[in-house]
mmCIF file of C-alpha atoms in Angstrom:
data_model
loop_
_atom_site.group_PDB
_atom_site.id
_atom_site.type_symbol
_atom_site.label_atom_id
_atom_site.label_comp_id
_atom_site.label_asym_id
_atom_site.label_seq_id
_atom_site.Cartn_x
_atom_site.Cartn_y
_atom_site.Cartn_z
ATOM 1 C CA UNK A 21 60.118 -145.655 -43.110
ATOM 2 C CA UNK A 22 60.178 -145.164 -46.633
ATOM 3 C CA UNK A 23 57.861 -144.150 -49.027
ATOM 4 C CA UNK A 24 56.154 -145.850 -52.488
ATOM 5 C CA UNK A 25 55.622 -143.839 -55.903
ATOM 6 C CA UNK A 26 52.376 -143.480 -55.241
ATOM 7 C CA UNK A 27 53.293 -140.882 -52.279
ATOM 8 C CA UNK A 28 55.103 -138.318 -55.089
ATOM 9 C CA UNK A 29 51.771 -136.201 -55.564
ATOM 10 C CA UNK A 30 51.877 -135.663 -52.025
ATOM 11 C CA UNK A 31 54.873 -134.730 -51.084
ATOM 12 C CA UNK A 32 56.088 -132.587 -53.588
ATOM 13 C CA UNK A 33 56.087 -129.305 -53.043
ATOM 14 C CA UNK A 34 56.204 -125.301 -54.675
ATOM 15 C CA UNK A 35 57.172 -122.998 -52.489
ATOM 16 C CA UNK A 36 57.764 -119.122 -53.407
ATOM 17 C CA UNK A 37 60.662 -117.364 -54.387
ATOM 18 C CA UNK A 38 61.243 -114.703 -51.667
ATOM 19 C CA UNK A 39 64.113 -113.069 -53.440
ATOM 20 C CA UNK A 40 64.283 -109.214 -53.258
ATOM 21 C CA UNK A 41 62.936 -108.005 -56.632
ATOM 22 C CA UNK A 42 64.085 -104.438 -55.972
ATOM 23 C CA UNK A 43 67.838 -107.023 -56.134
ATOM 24 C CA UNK A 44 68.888 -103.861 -53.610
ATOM 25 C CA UNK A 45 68.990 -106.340 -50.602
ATOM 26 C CA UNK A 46 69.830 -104.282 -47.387
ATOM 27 C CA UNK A 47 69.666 -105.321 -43.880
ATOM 28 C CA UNK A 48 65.779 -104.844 -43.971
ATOM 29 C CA UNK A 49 65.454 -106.997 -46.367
ATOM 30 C CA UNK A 50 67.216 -109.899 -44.450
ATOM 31 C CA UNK A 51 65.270 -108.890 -41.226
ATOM 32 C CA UNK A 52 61.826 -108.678 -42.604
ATOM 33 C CA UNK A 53 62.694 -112.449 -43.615
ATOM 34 C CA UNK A 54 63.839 -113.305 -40.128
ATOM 35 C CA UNK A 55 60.410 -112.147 -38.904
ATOM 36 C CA UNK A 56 58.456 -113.969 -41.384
ATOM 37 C CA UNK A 57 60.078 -116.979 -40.691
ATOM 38 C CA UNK A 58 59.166 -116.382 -36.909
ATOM 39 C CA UNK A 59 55.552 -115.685 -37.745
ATOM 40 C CA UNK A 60 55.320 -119.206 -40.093
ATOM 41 C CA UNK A 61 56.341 -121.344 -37.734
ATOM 42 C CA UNK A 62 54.596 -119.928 -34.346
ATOM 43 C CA UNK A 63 51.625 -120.638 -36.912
ATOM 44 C CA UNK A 64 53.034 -123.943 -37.714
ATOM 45 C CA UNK A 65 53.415 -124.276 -33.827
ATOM 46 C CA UNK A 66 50.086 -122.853 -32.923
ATOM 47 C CA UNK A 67 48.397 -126.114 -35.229
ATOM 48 C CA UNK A 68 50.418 -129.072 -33.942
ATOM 49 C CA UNK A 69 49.545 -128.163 -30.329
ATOM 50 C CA UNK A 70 45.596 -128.153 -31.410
ATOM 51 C CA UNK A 71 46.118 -131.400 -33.337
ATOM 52 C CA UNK A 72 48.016 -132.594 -30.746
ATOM 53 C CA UNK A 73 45.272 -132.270 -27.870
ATOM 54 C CA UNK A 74 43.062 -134.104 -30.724
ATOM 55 C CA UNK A 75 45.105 -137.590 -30.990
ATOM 56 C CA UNK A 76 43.726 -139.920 -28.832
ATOM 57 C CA UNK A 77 46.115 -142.655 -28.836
ATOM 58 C CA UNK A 78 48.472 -142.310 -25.977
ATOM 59 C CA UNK A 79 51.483 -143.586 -28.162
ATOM 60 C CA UNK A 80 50.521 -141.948 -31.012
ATOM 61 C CA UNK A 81 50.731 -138.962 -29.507
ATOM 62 C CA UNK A 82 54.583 -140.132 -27.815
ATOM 63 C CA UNK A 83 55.756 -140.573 -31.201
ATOM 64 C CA UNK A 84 54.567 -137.137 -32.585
ATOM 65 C CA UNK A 85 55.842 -135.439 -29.347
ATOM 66 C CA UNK A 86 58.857 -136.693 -30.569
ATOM 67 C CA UNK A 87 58.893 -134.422 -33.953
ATOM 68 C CA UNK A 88 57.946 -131.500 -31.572
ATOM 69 C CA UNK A 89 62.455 -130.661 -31.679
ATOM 70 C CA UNK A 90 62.182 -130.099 -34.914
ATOM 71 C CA UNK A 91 59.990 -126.927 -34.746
ATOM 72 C CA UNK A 92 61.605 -125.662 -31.499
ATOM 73 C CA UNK A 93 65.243 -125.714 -33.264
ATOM 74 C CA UNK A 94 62.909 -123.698 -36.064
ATOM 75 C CA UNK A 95 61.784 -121.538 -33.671
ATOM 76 C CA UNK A 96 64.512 -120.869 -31.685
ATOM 77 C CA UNK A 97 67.505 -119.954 -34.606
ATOM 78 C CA UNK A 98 65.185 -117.436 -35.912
ATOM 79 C CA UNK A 99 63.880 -115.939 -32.586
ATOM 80 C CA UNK A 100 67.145 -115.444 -31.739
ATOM 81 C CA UNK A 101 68.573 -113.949 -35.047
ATOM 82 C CA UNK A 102 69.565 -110.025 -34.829
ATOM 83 C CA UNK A 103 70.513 -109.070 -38.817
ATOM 84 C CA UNK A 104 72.020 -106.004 -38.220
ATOM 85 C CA UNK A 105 73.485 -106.620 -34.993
ATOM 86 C CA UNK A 106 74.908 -109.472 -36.479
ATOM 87 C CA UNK A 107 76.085 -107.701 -38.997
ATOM 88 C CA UNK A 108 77.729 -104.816 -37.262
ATOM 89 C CA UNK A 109 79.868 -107.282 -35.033
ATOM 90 C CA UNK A 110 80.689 -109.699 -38.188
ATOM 91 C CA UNK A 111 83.985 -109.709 -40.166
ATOM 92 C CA UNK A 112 81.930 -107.930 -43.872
ATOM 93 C CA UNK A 113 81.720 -104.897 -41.382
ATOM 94 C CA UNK A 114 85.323 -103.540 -42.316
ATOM 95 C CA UNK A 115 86.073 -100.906 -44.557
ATOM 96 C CA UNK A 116 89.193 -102.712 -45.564
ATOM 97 C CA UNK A 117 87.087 -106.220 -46.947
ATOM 98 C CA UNK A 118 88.125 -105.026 -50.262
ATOM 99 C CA UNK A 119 84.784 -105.043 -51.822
ATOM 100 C CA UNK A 120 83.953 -103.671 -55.126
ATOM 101 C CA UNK A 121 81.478 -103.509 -57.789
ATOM 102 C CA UNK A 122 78.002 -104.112 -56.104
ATOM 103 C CA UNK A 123 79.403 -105.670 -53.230
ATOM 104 C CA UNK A 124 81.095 -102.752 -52.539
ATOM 105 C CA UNK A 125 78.095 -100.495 -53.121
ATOM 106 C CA UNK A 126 75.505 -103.018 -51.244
ATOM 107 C CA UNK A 127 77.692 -103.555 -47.664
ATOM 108 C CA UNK A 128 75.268 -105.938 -46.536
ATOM 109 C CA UNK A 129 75.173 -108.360 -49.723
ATOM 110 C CA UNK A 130 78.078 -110.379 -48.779
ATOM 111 C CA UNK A 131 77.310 -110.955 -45.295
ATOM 112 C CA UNK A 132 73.252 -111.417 -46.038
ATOM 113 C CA UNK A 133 74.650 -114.301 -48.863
ATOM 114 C CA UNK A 134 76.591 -116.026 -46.025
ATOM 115 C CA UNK A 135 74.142 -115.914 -43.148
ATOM 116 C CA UNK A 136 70.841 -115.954 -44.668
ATOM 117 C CA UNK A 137 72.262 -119.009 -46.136
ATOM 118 C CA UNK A 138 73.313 -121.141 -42.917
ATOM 119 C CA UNK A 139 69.964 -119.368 -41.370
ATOM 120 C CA UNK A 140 67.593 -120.577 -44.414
ATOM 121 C CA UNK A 141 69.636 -124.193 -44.983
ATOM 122 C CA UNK A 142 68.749 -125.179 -41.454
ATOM 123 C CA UNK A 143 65.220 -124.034 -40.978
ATOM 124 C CA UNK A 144 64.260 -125.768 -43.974
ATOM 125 C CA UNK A 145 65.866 -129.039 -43.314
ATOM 126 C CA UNK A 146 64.342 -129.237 -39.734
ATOM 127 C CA UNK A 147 60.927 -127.962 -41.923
ATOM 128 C CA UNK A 148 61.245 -131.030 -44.165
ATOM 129 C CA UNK A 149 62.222 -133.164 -41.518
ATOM 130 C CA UNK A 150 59.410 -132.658 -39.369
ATOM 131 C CA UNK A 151 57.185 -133.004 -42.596
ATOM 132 C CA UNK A 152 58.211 -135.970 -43.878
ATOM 133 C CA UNK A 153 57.417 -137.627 -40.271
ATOM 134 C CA UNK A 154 54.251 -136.442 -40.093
ATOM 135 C CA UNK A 155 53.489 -137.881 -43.610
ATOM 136 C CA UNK A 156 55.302 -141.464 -42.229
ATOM 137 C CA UNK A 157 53.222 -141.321 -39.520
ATOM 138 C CA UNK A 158 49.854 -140.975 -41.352
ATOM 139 C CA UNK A 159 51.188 -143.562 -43.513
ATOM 140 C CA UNK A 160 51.541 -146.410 -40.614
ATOM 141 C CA UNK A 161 48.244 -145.043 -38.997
ATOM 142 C CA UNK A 162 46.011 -145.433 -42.341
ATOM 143 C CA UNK A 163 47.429 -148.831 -42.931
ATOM 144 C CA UNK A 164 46.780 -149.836 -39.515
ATOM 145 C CA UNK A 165 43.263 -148.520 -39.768
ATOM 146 C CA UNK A 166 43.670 -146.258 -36.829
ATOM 147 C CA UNK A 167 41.049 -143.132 -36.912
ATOM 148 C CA UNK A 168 44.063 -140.843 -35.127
ATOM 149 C CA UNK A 169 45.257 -140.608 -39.438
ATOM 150 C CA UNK A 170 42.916 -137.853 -40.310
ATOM 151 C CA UNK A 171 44.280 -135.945 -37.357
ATOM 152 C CA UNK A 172 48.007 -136.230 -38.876
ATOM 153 C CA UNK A 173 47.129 -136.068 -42.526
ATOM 154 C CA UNK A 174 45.810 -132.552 -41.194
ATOM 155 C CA UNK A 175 49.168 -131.830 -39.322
ATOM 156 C CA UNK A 176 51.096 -133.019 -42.434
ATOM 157 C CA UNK A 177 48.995 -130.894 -44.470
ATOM 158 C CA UNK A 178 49.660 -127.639 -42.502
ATOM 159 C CA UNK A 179 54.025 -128.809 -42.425
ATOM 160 C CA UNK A 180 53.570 -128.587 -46.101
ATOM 161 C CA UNK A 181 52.210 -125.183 -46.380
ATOM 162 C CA UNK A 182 54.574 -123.952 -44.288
ATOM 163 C CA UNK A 183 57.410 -125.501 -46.016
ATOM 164 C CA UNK A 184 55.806 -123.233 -49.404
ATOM 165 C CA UNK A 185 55.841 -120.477 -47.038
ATOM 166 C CA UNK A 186 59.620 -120.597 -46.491
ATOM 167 C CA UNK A 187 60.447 -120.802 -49.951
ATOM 168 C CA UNK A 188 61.282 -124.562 -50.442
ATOM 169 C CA UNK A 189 60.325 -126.213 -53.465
ATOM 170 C CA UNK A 190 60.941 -129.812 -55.323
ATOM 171 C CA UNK A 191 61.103 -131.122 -58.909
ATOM 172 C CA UNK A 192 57.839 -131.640 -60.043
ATOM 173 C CA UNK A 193 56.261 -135.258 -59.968
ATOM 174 C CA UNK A 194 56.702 -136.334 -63.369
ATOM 175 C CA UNK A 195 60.459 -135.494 -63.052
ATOM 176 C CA UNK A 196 60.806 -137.336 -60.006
ATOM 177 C CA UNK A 197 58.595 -140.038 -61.523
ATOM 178 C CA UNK A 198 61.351 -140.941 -64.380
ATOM 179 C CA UNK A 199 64.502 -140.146 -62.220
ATOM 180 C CA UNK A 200 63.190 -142.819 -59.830
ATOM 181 C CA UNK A 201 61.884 -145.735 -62.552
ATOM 182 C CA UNK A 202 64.877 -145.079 -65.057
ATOM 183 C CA UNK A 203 68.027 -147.299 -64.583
ATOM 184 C CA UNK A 204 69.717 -145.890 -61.751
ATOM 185 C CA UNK A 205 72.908 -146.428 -63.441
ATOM 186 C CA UNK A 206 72.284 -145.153 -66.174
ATOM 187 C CA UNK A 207 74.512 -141.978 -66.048
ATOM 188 C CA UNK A 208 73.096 -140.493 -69.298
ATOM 189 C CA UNK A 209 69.363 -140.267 -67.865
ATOM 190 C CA UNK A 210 70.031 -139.410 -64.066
ATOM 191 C CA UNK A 211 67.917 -135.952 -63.279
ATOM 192 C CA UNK A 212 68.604 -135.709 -60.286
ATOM 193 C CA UNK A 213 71.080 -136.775 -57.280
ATOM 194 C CA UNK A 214 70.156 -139.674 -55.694
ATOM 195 C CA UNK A 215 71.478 -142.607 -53.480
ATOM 196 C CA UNK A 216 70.843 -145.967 -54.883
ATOM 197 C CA UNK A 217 70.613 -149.205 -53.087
ATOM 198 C CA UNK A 218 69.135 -152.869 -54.469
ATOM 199 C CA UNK A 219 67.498 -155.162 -52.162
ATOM 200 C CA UNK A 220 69.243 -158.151 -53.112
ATOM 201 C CA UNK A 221 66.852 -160.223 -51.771
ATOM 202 C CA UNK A 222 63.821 -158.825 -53.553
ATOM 203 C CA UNK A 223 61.989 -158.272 -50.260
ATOM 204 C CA UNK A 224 60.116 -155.384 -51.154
ATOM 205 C CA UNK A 225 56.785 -155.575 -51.898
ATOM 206 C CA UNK A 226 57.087 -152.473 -54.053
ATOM 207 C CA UNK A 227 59.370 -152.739 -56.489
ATOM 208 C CA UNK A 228 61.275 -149.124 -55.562
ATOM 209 C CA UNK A 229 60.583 -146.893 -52.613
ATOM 210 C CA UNK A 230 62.359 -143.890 -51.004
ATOM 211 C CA UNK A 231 63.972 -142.120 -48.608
ATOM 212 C CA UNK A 232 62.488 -138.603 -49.349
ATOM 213 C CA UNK A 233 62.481 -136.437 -52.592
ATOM 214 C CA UNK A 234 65.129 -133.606 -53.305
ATOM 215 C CA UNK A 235 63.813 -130.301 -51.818
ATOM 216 C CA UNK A 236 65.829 -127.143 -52.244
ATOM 217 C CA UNK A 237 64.912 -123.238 -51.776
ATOM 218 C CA UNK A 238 66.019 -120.103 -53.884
ATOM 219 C CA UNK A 239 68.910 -117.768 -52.062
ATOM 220 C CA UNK A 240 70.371 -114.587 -53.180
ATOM 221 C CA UNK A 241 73.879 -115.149 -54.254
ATOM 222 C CA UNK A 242 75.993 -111.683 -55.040
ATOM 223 C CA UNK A 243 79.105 -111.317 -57.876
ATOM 224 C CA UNK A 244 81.072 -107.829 -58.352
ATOM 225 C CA UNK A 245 77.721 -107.734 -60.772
ATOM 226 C CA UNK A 246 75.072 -107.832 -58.897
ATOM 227 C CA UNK A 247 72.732 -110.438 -57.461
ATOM 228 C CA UNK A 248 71.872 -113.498 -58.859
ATOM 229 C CA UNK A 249 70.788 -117.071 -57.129
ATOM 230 C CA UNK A 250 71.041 -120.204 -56.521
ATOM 231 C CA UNK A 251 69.305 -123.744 -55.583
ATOM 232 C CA UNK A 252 70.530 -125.171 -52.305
ATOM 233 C CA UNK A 253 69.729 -128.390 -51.345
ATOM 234 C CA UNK A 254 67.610 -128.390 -47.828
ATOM 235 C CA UNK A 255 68.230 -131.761 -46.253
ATOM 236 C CA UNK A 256 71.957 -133.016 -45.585
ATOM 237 C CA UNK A 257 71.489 -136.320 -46.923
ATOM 238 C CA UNK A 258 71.203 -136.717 -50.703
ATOM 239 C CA UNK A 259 67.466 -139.017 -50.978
ATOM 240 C CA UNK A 260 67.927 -142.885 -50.934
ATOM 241 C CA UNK A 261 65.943 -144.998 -53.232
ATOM 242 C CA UNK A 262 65.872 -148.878 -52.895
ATOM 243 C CA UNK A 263 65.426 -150.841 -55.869
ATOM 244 C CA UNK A 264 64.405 -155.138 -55.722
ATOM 245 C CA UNK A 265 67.396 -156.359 -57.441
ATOM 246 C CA UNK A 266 64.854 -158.232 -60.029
ATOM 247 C CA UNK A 267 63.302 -154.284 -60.668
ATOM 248 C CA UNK A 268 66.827 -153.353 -61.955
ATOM 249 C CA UNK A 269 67.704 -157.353 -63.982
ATOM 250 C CA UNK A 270 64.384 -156.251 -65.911
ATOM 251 C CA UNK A 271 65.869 -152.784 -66.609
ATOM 252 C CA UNK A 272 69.069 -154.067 -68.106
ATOM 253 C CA UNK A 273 67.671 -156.867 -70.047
ATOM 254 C CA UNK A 274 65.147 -154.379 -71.394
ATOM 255 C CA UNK A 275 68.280 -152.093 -72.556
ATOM 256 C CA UNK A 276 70.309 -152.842 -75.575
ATOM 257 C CA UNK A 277 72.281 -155.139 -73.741
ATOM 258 C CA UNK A 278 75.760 -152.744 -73.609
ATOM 259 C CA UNK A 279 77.258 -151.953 -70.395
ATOM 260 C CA UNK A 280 76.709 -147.984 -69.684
ATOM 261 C CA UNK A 281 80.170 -146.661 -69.422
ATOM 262 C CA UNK A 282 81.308 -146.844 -65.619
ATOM 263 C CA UNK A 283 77.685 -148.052 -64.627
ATOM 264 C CA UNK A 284 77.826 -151.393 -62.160
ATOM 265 C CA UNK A 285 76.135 -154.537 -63.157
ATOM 266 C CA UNK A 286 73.566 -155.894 -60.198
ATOM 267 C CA UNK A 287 74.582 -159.797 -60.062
#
């Protein structure tokens, strides 16, 4: 399913920055994360099993038992994650790594930038994933008229705040507003990365929808310095927007008819 302009508002989101403002980042820091990420999602958990017992559709409540992998593979990589342990059996635990600088000074900055990455990357994507079908969900239950939608706007509502809770953030809707309505081939105006495909047939009865909007979450990132960070994306696949092929025609001809250099022409 995708989603309509109208759906920006609600899905965009602005999470917290749970950097380390002492920027001393030792193991404690990393674990103390670990077990807030554990305590988010057996909240998050803890909700769509009471929401869950309140659908009253029998396949309504298939398709959402569906999503329920997506908090389980949450769950599960964090439950399982051991910081120090990790740490003390990992290659950054050598005295010969040849760190200097604050690397060399902070012995855990290295390995924390590394893990806490992989760790943070694919909580968040399952986070978003499980989200965003919630929010489809709700969609095809309030256009069906189905009384089961308050009980997953509710559940999307709660995957949201717990998406803020781990740190993930988008652009904010007016940003995402242009990036999506400006010519997508347009090099020159492009805010943001996005995967563009024209429905040649001009099928759509909205004129552009989407895949999902760009999420990403703030990570420590460490330099012979000190720390500094970084925006990594949170979903694998960069967000797909279709466009009616007339949407785009009306674009160009409202341009100043030039080509935009390496841009291709919809015919």
């Amino acid at each position: 399913m995708y989603f309509s302009l109208d759906d920006i508002d609600e899905l965009v989101i602005s999470g917290r920055s749970r950097l380390d403002n002492s920027g001393e980042y030792d193991i404690s820091y990393y674990e103390n994360y670990v077990n807030e990420n554990s305590k988010i999602i057996l909240e998050l958990m803890k909700d769509y099993y009471k929401q869950l017992d309140l659908i009253k559709d029998i396949k309504t409540k298939d398709r959402i038992l569906e999503t329920e992998k997506y908090l389980l593979k949450v769950y599960k990589i964090n439950k399982k994650k051991e910081p120090k342990k990790e740490y003390e059996e990992s290659k950054y635990n050598s005295p010969n790594n040849g760190y200097a600088g604050y690397l060399g000074t902070h012995k855990y900055a290295a390995f924390i930038e590394k893990d806490l990455t992989n760790l943070a990357v694919e909580s968040c994507s399952n986070l978003i994933n499980f989200m965003n079908r919630m929010y489809e969900y709700y969609k095809f239950l309030e256009m069906k008229g189905l009384k089961d939608n308050v009980t997953l706007y509710q559940m999307f509502s709660v995957a949201k705040k717990a998406c803020s809770k781990f740190g993930i953030h988008s652009p904010d809707p007016l940003t995402i507003y242009e990036s999506f309505t400006e010519d997508p081939y347009d090099t020159k105006q492009q805010f943001l990365s996005l995967e563009v495909r024209v429905d040649e047939e001009n099928s759509m009865k909205e004129n552009i929808l989407f895949s999902s909007i760009p999420y990403t979450v703030t990570l420590p990132v460490f330099s012979y310095q000190g720390p500094s960070k970084q925006e990594i994306p949170v979903k694998d696949r960069t967000p797909q927007v279709l466009y009616n092929k007339s949407y785009i025609l009306n674009l160009e001809n409202s341009n100043d008819g030039l080509d935009h250099p390496g841009s291709p022409k919809v015919r």
